[in-house]
Short mmCIF file of C-alpha atoms in Angstrom, two decimals:
data_model
loop_
_atom_site.label_atom_id
_atom_site.label_comp_id
_atom_site.label_asym_id
_atom_site.label_seq_id
_atom_site.Cartn_x
_atom_site.Cartn_y
_atom_site.Cartn_z
CA MET A 1 2.90 -8.25 35.19
CA SER A 2 4.10 -8.12 31.62
CA LEU A 3 3.37 -8.83 28.26
CA ALA A 4 -0.50 -9.07 27.70
CA LYS A 5 -1.84 -12.28 25.61
CA ARG A 6 -3.90 -10.78 22.71
CA ILE A 7 -7.44 -11.36 21.52
CA ILE A 8 -7.75 -10.42 17.61
CA PRO A 9 -11.03 -10.66 16.00
CA CYS A 10 -11.17 -11.62 12.45
CA LEU A 11 -13.23 -10.23 9.71
CA ASP A 12 -13.77 -12.47 6.61
CA VAL A 13 -14.40 -9.84 4.05
CA ASP A 14 -16.15 -10.55 0.61
CA ASN A 15 -16.83 -7.72 -1.90
CA GLY A 16 -16.74 -5.35 0.93
CA ARG A 17 -19.28 -7.06 3.41
CA VAL A 18 -18.00 -9.29 6.51
CA VAL A 19 -19.24 -12.82 6.25
CA LYS A 20 -18.29 -15.96 8.12
CA GLY A 21 -18.21 -19.34 6.53
CA VAL A 22 -18.35 -22.62 8.00
CA LYS A 23 -15.29 -24.75 6.74
CA PHE A 24 -15.30 -22.33 4.03
CA VAL A 25 -18.65 -22.71 2.43
CA ASP A 26 -22.19 -21.74 3.67
CA ILE A 27 -21.40 -17.88 4.09
CA ARG A 28 -23.38 -15.80 6.30
CA ASP A 29 -23.48 -12.07 6.02
CA ALA A 30 -22.13 -10.48 9.26
CA GLY A 31 -22.23 -6.85 8.19
CA ASP A 32 -20.31 -3.86 7.47
CA PRO A 33 -16.61 -4.25 8.17
CA VAL A 34 -15.98 -0.45 9.15
CA GLU A 35 -18.72 -0.52 11.51
CA ILE A 36 -17.72 -3.78 13.17
CA ALA A 37 -13.99 -2.82 13.39
CA ARG A 38 -15.12 0.27 15.07
CA ARG A 39 -17.18 -1.76 17.78
CA TYR A 40 -14.15 -3.96 18.23
CA ASP A 41 -11.86 -1.24 18.94
CA ARG A 42 -14.25 0.19 21.46
CA GLU A 43 -14.77 -3.20 23.20
CA GLY A 44 -10.75 -3.36 23.52
CA ALA A 45 -9.63 -5.67 20.65
CA ASP A 46 -5.72 -5.73 20.73
CA GLU A 47 -5.62 -5.92 16.91
CA ILE A 48 -7.94 -6.77 13.99
CA THR A 49 -7.37 -9.06 11.07
CA PHE A 50 -9.06 -8.58 7.79
CA LEU A 51 -9.29 -11.71 5.56
CA ASP A 52 -10.19 -10.91 2.09
CA ILE A 53 -11.87 -13.80 0.47
CA THR A 54 -13.28 -11.82 -2.61
CA ALA A 55 -12.90 -14.22 -5.48
CA THR A 56 -12.61 -11.96 -8.58
CA HIS A 57 -9.50 -9.98 -9.14
CA ASP A 58 -11.43 -6.67 -10.08
CA ASN A 59 -13.12 -6.21 -6.67
CA ARG A 60 -9.85 -6.47 -4.76
CA ASP A 61 -9.69 -2.77 -4.52
CA THR A 62 -12.96 -2.88 -1.82
CA ILE A 63 -10.66 -4.23 0.90
CA VAL A 64 -8.01 -1.43 0.11
CA HIS A 65 -10.97 1.07 0.99
CA VAL A 66 -12.16 -0.53 3.97
CA VAL A 67 -8.63 -0.75 5.33
CA GLU A 68 -8.06 2.88 4.60
CA GLN A 69 -11.21 3.93 6.30
CA VAL A 70 -10.58 1.79 9.56
CA ALA A 71 -7.18 2.93 9.57
CA SER A 72 -8.33 6.53 9.66
CA GLU A 73 -10.16 6.09 12.94
CA VAL A 74 -9.07 2.90 14.61
CA PHE A 75 -5.62 3.11 16.10
CA ILE A 76 -4.67 -0.36 16.79
CA PRO A 77 -2.72 -3.00 14.58
CA LEU A 78 -4.44 -4.20 11.56
CA THR A 79 -3.48 -7.10 9.34
CA VAL A 80 -4.71 -7.93 6.07
CA GLY A 81 -4.72 -11.21 4.41
CA GLY A 82 -6.23 -12.83 1.15
CA GLY A 83 -4.79 -12.36 -2.12
CA ILE A 84 -1.13 -10.98 -1.09
CA ARG A 85 1.10 -12.51 -4.08
CA VAL A 86 3.39 -10.03 -4.97
CA LEU A 87 5.41 -7.24 -3.18
CA GLU A 88 3.08 -4.65 -5.03
CA ASP A 89 0.15 -6.04 -2.96
CA ILE A 90 2.01 -5.69 0.27
CA ARG A 91 2.88 -1.83 -0.70
CA ARG A 92 -0.84 -1.35 -1.43
CA MET A 93 -1.81 -2.53 1.99
CA LEU A 94 0.73 -1.10 4.16
CA ASN A 95 0.12 2.41 2.24
CA ALA A 96 -3.67 1.82 3.09
CA GLY A 97 -3.04 1.66 6.55
CA ALA A 98 -2.23 -1.99 7.37
CA ASP A 99 0.20 -2.74 9.92
CA LYS A 100 0.98 -6.40 8.71
CA VAL A 101 -0.11 -8.68 5.92
CA GLY A 102 -0.65 -12.29 6.01
CA ILE A 103 0.71 -14.41 3.40
CA ASN A 104 -0.58 -17.85 2.72
CA SER A 105 -0.59 -19.93 -0.41
CA ALA A 106 1.68 -17.38 -2.22
CA ALA A 107 4.23 -18.91 0.29
CA VAL A 108 3.48 -22.30 -0.37
CA PHE A 109 3.97 -21.71 -3.99
CA ARG A 110 7.25 -19.91 -3.77
CA PRO A 111 8.74 -19.78 -0.11
CA GLU A 112 11.12 -17.19 -1.15
CA PHE A 113 8.45 -14.72 -1.52
CA VAL A 114 8.48 -14.42 2.34
CA LYS A 115 12.13 -13.85 2.27
CA GLU A 116 11.99 -10.99 -0.36
CA ALA A 117 8.75 -9.28 1.84
CA ALA A 118 10.60 -9.45 5.05
CA GLU A 119 13.85 -7.82 3.34
CA LYS A 120 11.75 -5.19 1.77
CA PHE A 121 9.20 -4.11 4.42
CA GLY A 122 10.66 -5.66 7.71
CA SER A 123 9.87 -8.98 9.61
CA GLN A 124 7.38 -6.96 11.63
CA CYS A 125 4.80 -6.60 9.00
CA ILE A 126 4.96 -10.31 7.63
CA VAL A 127 2.56 -12.83 9.27
CA VAL A 128 2.62 -16.10 7.26
CA ALA A 129 -0.65 -17.99 7.62
CA ILE A 130 -0.66 -21.60 7.76
CA ASP A 131 -3.58 -23.71 7.14
CA ALA A 132 -2.98 -27.17 8.63
CA LYS A 133 -5.03 -30.38 8.88
CA LYS A 134 -4.19 -33.47 10.78
CA VAL A 135 -3.11 -36.41 8.51
CA SER A 136 -1.91 -38.96 11.09
CA GLN A 137 -4.11 -41.68 11.80
CA GLU A 138 -5.47 -42.78 15.31
CA GLY A 139 -2.67 -44.32 17.26
CA GLU A 140 0.20 -42.93 15.40
CA GLU A 141 2.38 -39.84 16.45
CA SER A 142 0.22 -36.68 15.39
CA ARG A 143 1.40 -35.09 12.22
CA TRP A 144 -0.11 -32.24 10.32
CA GLU A 145 0.15 -31.05 6.80
CA ILE A 146 -0.19 -27.54 4.87
CA PHE A 147 -3.41 -27.44 2.74
CA THR A 148 -4.12 -24.81 0.23
CA HIS A 149 -7.28 -23.78 -1.56
CA GLY A 150 -9.48 -23.37 1.56
CA GLY A 151 -8.45 -26.78 3.02
CA ARG A 152 -9.08 -28.72 -0.04
CA LYS A 153 -5.74 -29.19 -1.55
CA PRO A 154 -3.08 -31.28 0.21
CA THR A 155 0.88 -30.09 -0.23
CA GLY A 156 2.55 -32.94 1.56
CA ILE A 157 4.63 -30.25 3.72
CA ASN A 158 4.90 -30.94 7.45
CA ALA A 159 3.01 -28.08 9.14
CA VAL A 160 5.49 -27.86 12.25
CA GLU A 161 8.52 -28.27 9.84
CA TRP A 162 6.85 -25.15 7.57
CA ALA A 163 6.29 -22.92 10.37
CA VAL A 164 10.35 -23.29 11.07
CA ARG A 165 11.42 -22.66 7.73
CA MET A 166 8.90 -19.60 7.41
CA LYS A 167 10.62 -18.15 10.75
CA ASP A 168 13.87 -18.59 9.31
CA TYR A 169 12.72 -17.04 6.00
CA GLY A 170 11.76 -13.99 8.25
CA ALA A 171 8.30 -14.21 9.32
CA GLY A 172 7.70 -11.98 12.27
CA GLU A 173 4.54 -14.00 13.37
CA ILE A 174 2.48 -17.20 12.51
CA LEU A 175 -1.17 -17.13 11.85
CA LEU A 176 -2.14 -21.18 12.46
CA THR A 177 -5.57 -22.32 11.37
CA SER A 178 -6.65 -25.80 11.91
CA MET A 179 -8.85 -26.54 8.92
CA ASP A 180 -10.23 -29.56 10.87
CA ARG A 181 -11.83 -27.38 13.39
CA ASP A 182 -12.49 -24.11 11.54
CA GLY A 183 -16.14 -23.10 11.51
CA THR A 184 -16.69 -26.05 13.88
CA LYS A 185 -16.95 -24.32 17.13
CA SER A 186 -15.36 -27.24 18.93
CA GLY A 187 -12.31 -25.43 20.06
CA PHE A 188 -8.71 -24.98 18.88
CA ASP A 189 -6.48 -27.97 17.77
CA LEU A 190 -4.43 -27.56 21.05
CA ALA A 191 -1.95 -30.14 20.14
CA LEU A 192 -1.18 -28.56 16.81
CA THR A 193 -0.98 -25.11 17.91
CA ARG A 194 1.34 -26.25 21.07
CA ALA A 195 3.61 -28.11 18.58
CA ILE A 196 4.13 -25.12 16.32
CA SER A 197 4.20 -22.65 19.32
CA GLU A 198 6.96 -24.68 20.77
CA ALA A 199 9.05 -25.18 17.64
CA VAL A 200 9.47 -21.69 16.62
CA SER A 201 10.53 -18.44 18.44
CA ILE A 202 8.31 -16.10 16.92
CA PRO A 203 4.77 -15.42 18.34
CA VAL A 204 2.03 -17.71 17.36
CA ILE A 205 -1.82 -16.67 16.90
CA ALA A 206 -4.16 -19.61 17.03
CA SER A 207 -7.20 -19.77 14.85
CA GLY A 208 -9.96 -22.03 13.82
CA GLY A 209 -12.78 -23.49 15.93
CA VAL A 210 -13.46 -21.22 18.86
CA GLY A 211 -17.20 -21.70 19.96
CA ASN A 212 -16.80 -20.43 23.68
CA LEU A 213 -14.57 -18.43 25.75
CA ASP A 214 -12.90 -21.32 27.31
CA HIS A 215 -11.53 -22.13 24.11
CA LEU A 216 -9.70 -18.91 23.87
CA ALA A 217 -8.26 -19.36 27.50
CA ASP A 218 -7.27 -23.09 26.40
CA GLY A 219 -5.31 -21.77 23.34
CA ILE A 220 -3.10 -19.97 25.67
CA THR A 221 -2.89 -21.90 28.43
CA GLN A 222 -2.58 -25.54 26.69
CA GLY A 223 -1.64 -24.33 23.05
CA LYS A 224 1.00 -22.06 24.44
CA ALA A 225 -0.45 -19.37 21.72
CA ASP A 226 0.57 -15.94 22.38
CA ALA A 227 -2.75 -14.46 20.73
CA VAL A 228 -6.14 -16.18 19.83
CA LEU A 229 -8.12 -15.21 16.77
CA ALA A 230 -11.82 -15.99 16.31
CA ALA A 231 -14.49 -14.55 14.14
CA SER A 232 -18.15 -15.77 14.39
CA ILE A 233 -18.28 -15.75 18.26
CA PHE A 234 -17.81 -11.92 18.24
CA HIS A 235 -19.57 -11.06 14.90
CA PHE A 236 -22.87 -12.20 15.89
CA ALA A 237 -22.61 -10.78 19.33
CA GLU A 238 -22.55 -13.86 21.34
CA TYR A 239 -19.71 -12.35 23.38
CA THR A 240 -18.03 -8.98 23.51
CA ILE A 241 -14.17 -8.77 23.11
CA GLU A 242 -14.31 -7.40 26.66
CA GLN A 243 -16.15 -10.44 28.11
CA ALA A 244 -13.68 -12.78 26.54
CA LYS A 245 -10.73 -10.93 28.21
CA LYS A 246 -12.54 -10.79 31.72
CA HIS A 247 -13.12 -14.52 31.10
CA MET A 248 -9.50 -15.12 30.23
CA GLN A 249 -8.15 -12.99 33.12
CA ALA A 250 -10.21 -15.02 35.56
CA ARG A 251 -8.67 -17.94 34.12
CA GLY A 252 -5.06 -16.41 35.06
CA ILE A 253 -4.17 -15.01 31.74
CA GLU A 254 -2.73 -11.67 31.73
CA VAL A 255 -4.83 -9.29 29.24
CA ARG A 256 -5.17 -5.81 28.58
CA LEU A 257 -8.65 -4.42 29.95
CA MET B 1 -1.10 26.76 12.88
CA SER B 2 1.61 24.91 14.40
CA SER B 3 3.32 22.23 12.07
CA VAL B 4 4.92 18.94 12.54
CA ALA B 5 7.29 17.23 10.28
CA VAL B 6 7.31 13.47 10.04
CA ILE B 7 10.39 12.70 8.59
CA ASP B 8 10.24 10.25 5.46
CA TYR B 9 13.67 8.34 4.78
CA GLY B 10 12.10 5.48 3.31
CA MET B 11 11.83 3.17 6.24
CA GLY B 12 8.45 1.89 6.71
CA ASN B 13 4.85 3.13 6.41
CA LEU B 14 4.35 6.42 7.70
CA HIS B 15 0.56 7.12 7.27
CA SER B 16 -0.54 5.58 10.37
CA ILE B 17 1.52 7.89 12.33
CA ALA B 18 0.48 10.86 10.37
CA LYS B 19 -3.09 9.74 10.57
CA ALA B 20 -2.91 9.48 14.34
CA LEU B 21 -1.02 12.79 14.92
CA GLN B 22 -3.85 14.46 12.94
CA HIS B 23 -6.60 12.62 14.98
CA ALA B 24 -4.69 13.75 18.13
CA ASP B 25 -4.89 17.35 16.91
CA SER B 26 -7.02 18.05 13.97
CA ARG B 27 -5.70 21.97 14.01
CA VAL B 28 -2.06 20.78 13.50
CA ASN B 29 -0.46 20.66 10.14
CA VAL B 30 1.25 17.32 9.74
CA GLN B 31 3.81 16.89 6.90
CA ILE B 32 5.48 13.56 5.76
CA THR B 33 8.67 14.75 4.43
CA ALA B 34 12.18 14.23 3.44
CA ASP B 35 12.93 18.00 2.65
CA ALA B 36 15.45 19.40 5.15
CA MET B 37 13.88 22.73 4.79
CA VAL B 38 10.48 21.68 5.80
CA ILE B 39 11.91 19.70 8.68
CA ARG B 40 13.82 22.87 9.66
CA SER B 41 11.13 24.91 9.67
CA ALA B 42 8.52 22.91 11.55
CA ASP B 43 7.72 23.49 14.98
CA ARG B 44 7.99 19.92 16.13
CA VAL B 45 9.53 16.87 14.55
CA VAL B 46 8.53 13.08 14.58
CA PHE B 47 11.28 10.58 13.80
CA PRO B 48 9.60 7.17 13.05
CA GLY B 49 10.90 3.96 11.74
CA VAL B 50 10.63 0.06 11.16
CA GLY B 51 12.79 -2.39 9.83
CA ALA B 52 16.69 -2.84 10.29
CA ILE B 53 19.06 -0.67 11.52
CA ARG B 54 21.79 -0.81 8.67
CA ASP B 55 19.20 0.12 6.02
CA CYS B 56 18.00 3.19 8.53
CA MET B 57 21.39 4.52 9.14
CA GLN B 58 22.28 4.15 5.19
CA ALA B 59 19.29 6.00 4.34
CA LEU B 60 19.71 8.73 6.79
CA ASN B 61 23.61 9.10 5.95
CA GLU B 62 23.05 8.90 2.25
CA SER B 63 20.16 11.66 2.25
CA GLY B 64 21.91 13.80 4.51
CA LEU B 65 18.85 13.55 6.91
CA ALA B 66 21.40 12.29 9.50
CA ASP B 67 22.86 15.91 9.94
CA VAL B 68 19.50 17.24 9.73
CA ILE B 69 18.17 15.34 12.67
CA ARG B 70 21.02 16.17 14.79
CA GLU B 71 20.65 19.76 14.03
CA VAL B 72 16.79 19.80 14.95
CA ALA B 73 16.96 17.27 17.86
CA GLN B 74 18.95 20.26 19.72
CA SER B 75 16.29 22.83 19.26
CA LYS B 76 12.64 21.84 18.90
CA PRO B 77 10.31 19.29 20.51
CA PHE B 78 11.54 16.00 19.00
CA LEU B 79 10.08 12.45 19.07
CA GLY B 80 11.75 9.48 18.21
CA ILE B 81 9.51 6.11 17.65
CA CYS B 82 10.68 2.52 17.56
CA LEU B 83 13.69 2.39 15.27
CA GLY B 84 13.69 6.08 15.32
CA MET B 85 14.48 5.79 19.12
CA GLN B 86 17.11 3.25 18.49
CA ALA B 87 18.75 5.42 15.99
CA LEU B 88 19.28 8.09 18.26
CA LEU B 89 21.54 5.80 20.31
CA THR B 90 25.43 5.76 20.07
CA ASP B 91 25.21 2.26 18.25
CA SER B 92 23.42 -0.82 17.96
CA GLU B 93 24.26 -4.68 18.12
CA GLU B 94 21.85 -5.30 15.08
CA ASN B 95 23.46 -6.21 11.85
CA ASP B 96 26.75 -6.94 13.49
CA GLY B 97 27.04 -3.57 14.87
CA ILE B 98 26.02 -0.33 13.22
CA ALA B 99 27.15 3.21 14.42
CA CYS B 100 23.90 5.19 15.08
CA LEU B 101 23.30 8.95 15.72
CA ASN B 102 24.59 9.47 19.33
CA ILE B 103 22.12 11.91 20.45
CA PHE B 104 21.48 9.76 23.57
CA PRO B 105 24.75 8.06 24.80
CA GLY B 106 23.92 4.15 24.83
CA HIS B 107 23.15 0.97 22.97
CA ALA B 108 20.56 -1.00 21.27
CA ARG B 109 20.92 -4.48 22.38
CA ARG B 110 19.04 -7.66 21.38
CA PHE B 111 16.88 -9.39 23.91
CA ALA B 112 18.51 -12.81 24.85
CA ASP B 113 17.24 -15.88 23.10
CA GLN B 114 15.51 -18.48 25.31
CA MET B 115 14.34 -15.92 28.14
CA LEU B 116 11.66 -17.55 30.32
CA ASP B 117 8.36 -16.09 31.82
CA GLY B 118 7.14 -16.77 35.18
CA ASP B 119 5.52 -20.03 34.11
CA GLY B 120 8.69 -21.20 32.54
CA ASN B 121 7.47 -20.80 28.93
CA VAL B 122 10.02 -19.68 26.53
CA LEU B 123 9.65 -15.78 25.63
CA LYS B 124 8.97 -15.03 21.92
CA ILE B 125 11.09 -12.72 19.90
CA PRO B 126 10.26 -10.13 18.66
CA HIS B 127 8.66 -8.75 21.99
CA MET B 128 5.16 -8.31 20.25
CA GLY B 129 2.01 -6.86 21.80
CA TRP B 130 0.67 -4.70 24.70
CA ASN B 131 2.95 -4.33 27.59
CA GLN B 132 2.81 -2.05 30.66
CA VAL B 133 4.96 1.04 30.73
CA LYS B 134 6.33 2.37 33.93
CA GLN B 135 6.66 5.97 33.77
CA THR B 136 9.47 8.47 35.23
CA PRO B 137 7.59 11.83 35.70
CA HIS B 138 7.60 13.64 32.37
CA PRO B 139 5.01 16.16 30.69
CA LEU B 140 4.45 13.63 27.85
CA TRP B 141 2.93 11.23 30.61
CA GLN B 142 0.19 13.64 31.35
CA ASP B 143 -3.50 12.20 31.47
CA ILE B 144 -1.80 8.82 30.79
CA PRO B 145 -2.18 6.36 34.02
CA ASP B 146 1.00 5.05 35.15
CA HIS B 147 1.37 1.13 33.92
CA SER B 148 -0.93 1.58 30.85
CA ARG B 149 -0.32 -0.82 28.12
CA PHE B 150 1.42 0.27 24.83
CA TYR B 151 1.65 -1.58 21.40
CA PHE B 152 5.32 -2.85 20.97
CA VAL B 153 6.94 -4.92 18.33
CA HIS B 154 10.71 -5.08 18.55
CA SER B 155 13.83 -7.48 19.08
CA TYR B 156 16.30 -4.65 20.05
CA TYR B 157 15.98 -2.48 23.13
CA ALA B 158 17.62 0.65 24.55
CA ALA B 159 20.36 0.37 27.18
CA PRO B 160 21.23 4.28 27.81
CA ASP B 161 24.55 4.93 29.41
CA ASP B 162 22.98 7.52 31.77
CA GLN B 163 19.99 6.00 33.61
CA ARG B 164 18.79 9.52 33.96
CA ASP B 165 17.88 9.57 30.36
CA SER B 166 15.29 6.68 30.86
CA ALA B 167 11.75 8.12 30.74
CA ALA B 168 9.98 4.64 31.45
CA THR B 169 10.63 1.00 31.54
CA ALA B 170 8.72 -2.36 30.70
CA ASP B 171 9.38 -5.83 31.70
CA TYR B 172 10.41 -8.64 29.33
CA PRO B 173 11.09 -10.37 31.66
CA GLN B 174 13.51 -8.05 33.18
CA ALA B 175 13.02 -4.13 33.02
CA PHE B 176 14.21 -2.58 30.08
CA THR B 177 14.17 1.13 29.02
CA CYS B 178 11.16 1.69 26.59
CA ALA B 179 11.42 5.60 26.46
CA LEU B 180 14.11 8.18 26.59
CA ALA B 181 13.88 11.91 27.55
CA LYS B 182 16.35 14.79 27.50
CA ASP B 183 15.53 18.43 27.38
CA ASN B 184 13.64 18.72 24.30
CA LYS B 185 13.91 15.11 23.22
CA PHE B 186 11.71 12.35 23.76
CA ALA B 187 11.78 8.73 22.26
CA VAL B 188 9.61 5.71 22.50
CA GLN B 189 10.30 2.31 21.70
CA PHE B 190 6.55 1.31 21.38
CA HIS B 191 4.12 2.76 18.70
CA PRO B 192 1.86 5.45 20.12
CA GLU B 193 0.06 5.44 16.69
CA LYS B 194 -1.26 1.89 17.65
CA SER B 195 -1.62 2.15 20.99
CA GLN B 196 -5.32 3.32 21.12
CA THR B 197 -6.35 5.94 23.52
CA VAL B 198 -3.28 6.15 25.65
CA GLY B 199 -1.18 6.36 22.45
CA LEU B 200 -3.24 9.26 21.11
CA GLN B 201 -3.14 10.95 24.26
CA LEU B 202 0.87 10.54 24.07
CA LEU B 203 0.72 12.36 20.87
CA GLN B 204 -1.75 14.97 21.76
CA ASN B 205 0.66 15.53 24.65
CA PHE B 206 3.64 15.76 22.44
CA LEU B 207 1.84 18.29 20.22
CA ALA B 208 1.33 20.55 22.98
CA TRP B 209 4.70 20.21 24.65
CA ASP B 210 6.78 23.33 24.69
CA GLY B 211 10.23 21.20 24.73
CA ASN B 212 11.00 21.63 28.46
CA ALA B 213 11.12 18.62 30.51
#
């Protein structure tokens, strides 16, 4: 027995409320983030990730208050992503009680930001979030590219090469989301997950597409991920975290129960 | 009211540890401080840390806190956490070799690259997540089941010269020392402030500990 594979529920937060978009449109309200975080903690979540999707800059303070409140009563690692663009954003989140921050488009615009962030705050708190989409055609060797703007804007950057570069720049972990699968409930892009996980020496969190508990287990056994992230299957109480862990354990995966 | 000083030397976020200590015992006076007087007068001292060892030791040496830590580590219940544990050793392999506080004789070593798990998968570095901790009897493990999982995130681990200083081990994939104990001193590689119930219990035990092993 050794290190457990992690289950990480993700809360997409818009103006202080948890929402879940399907392919980043059609947003459903799923409740109060502090209350939901408390429930996930009780059910045995290994970490909690908050993704701030608040569009207007003025309302960004709401996520800080959410993190502060959660951090004062939930004692597991907390990650905050969304709108992290400058070192001051990171400091603000860490001071609010976050343990890690997720950097996404800011890394694409200026990769050195990841280097600066890791030097300033340590690799352990820098998660680079990668949104990737398959660009190869049927019959070709699989190839994925980085997309920004919620999956709408291609960058021409090869996803596997990007992950390696981000690791070299000091990322402590990769949060990998398949934009083809996000919100579809058809399972992770396992080939993508495996390609990235085998290319980097740092932990990889698989994200995007979980619709049932076998999908979570597949992310570990076939995708070779170190952790699996899901949102809607937990928010709408289709499954509890505990059920998910027991299912993974039954599939031969080591979990914290 | 008893007091605990959390040493602030600019290495990482101390709010989590302060909040967790307060949660573990609402009556204790928790102070995040760089003030030698406050540290010297506290009943207990917590020495946390994240980041790189070179920056850590530089900050401790330049601020004079290195001497304060050596002093209070001799006299009162003292808890090192994560990098705060590695800094108590003689030296670390990180940053091409850095001399540390030499409170526990031993070395911080890096996990080897390309280690394999039981299924032949390459083990990731940093060692990140919840791992089982095998205890050696000590008052700070009270009411914590042996083999409980704690949250780790680190690439270097403590190799004490004297195995009797080891208070716990974890496997990755080989057993490594993840807690050190001697007299009034205790140190852990994992993050009790992020280890939910068992972590809070360890902090509560520390806040109740008289410093006798």
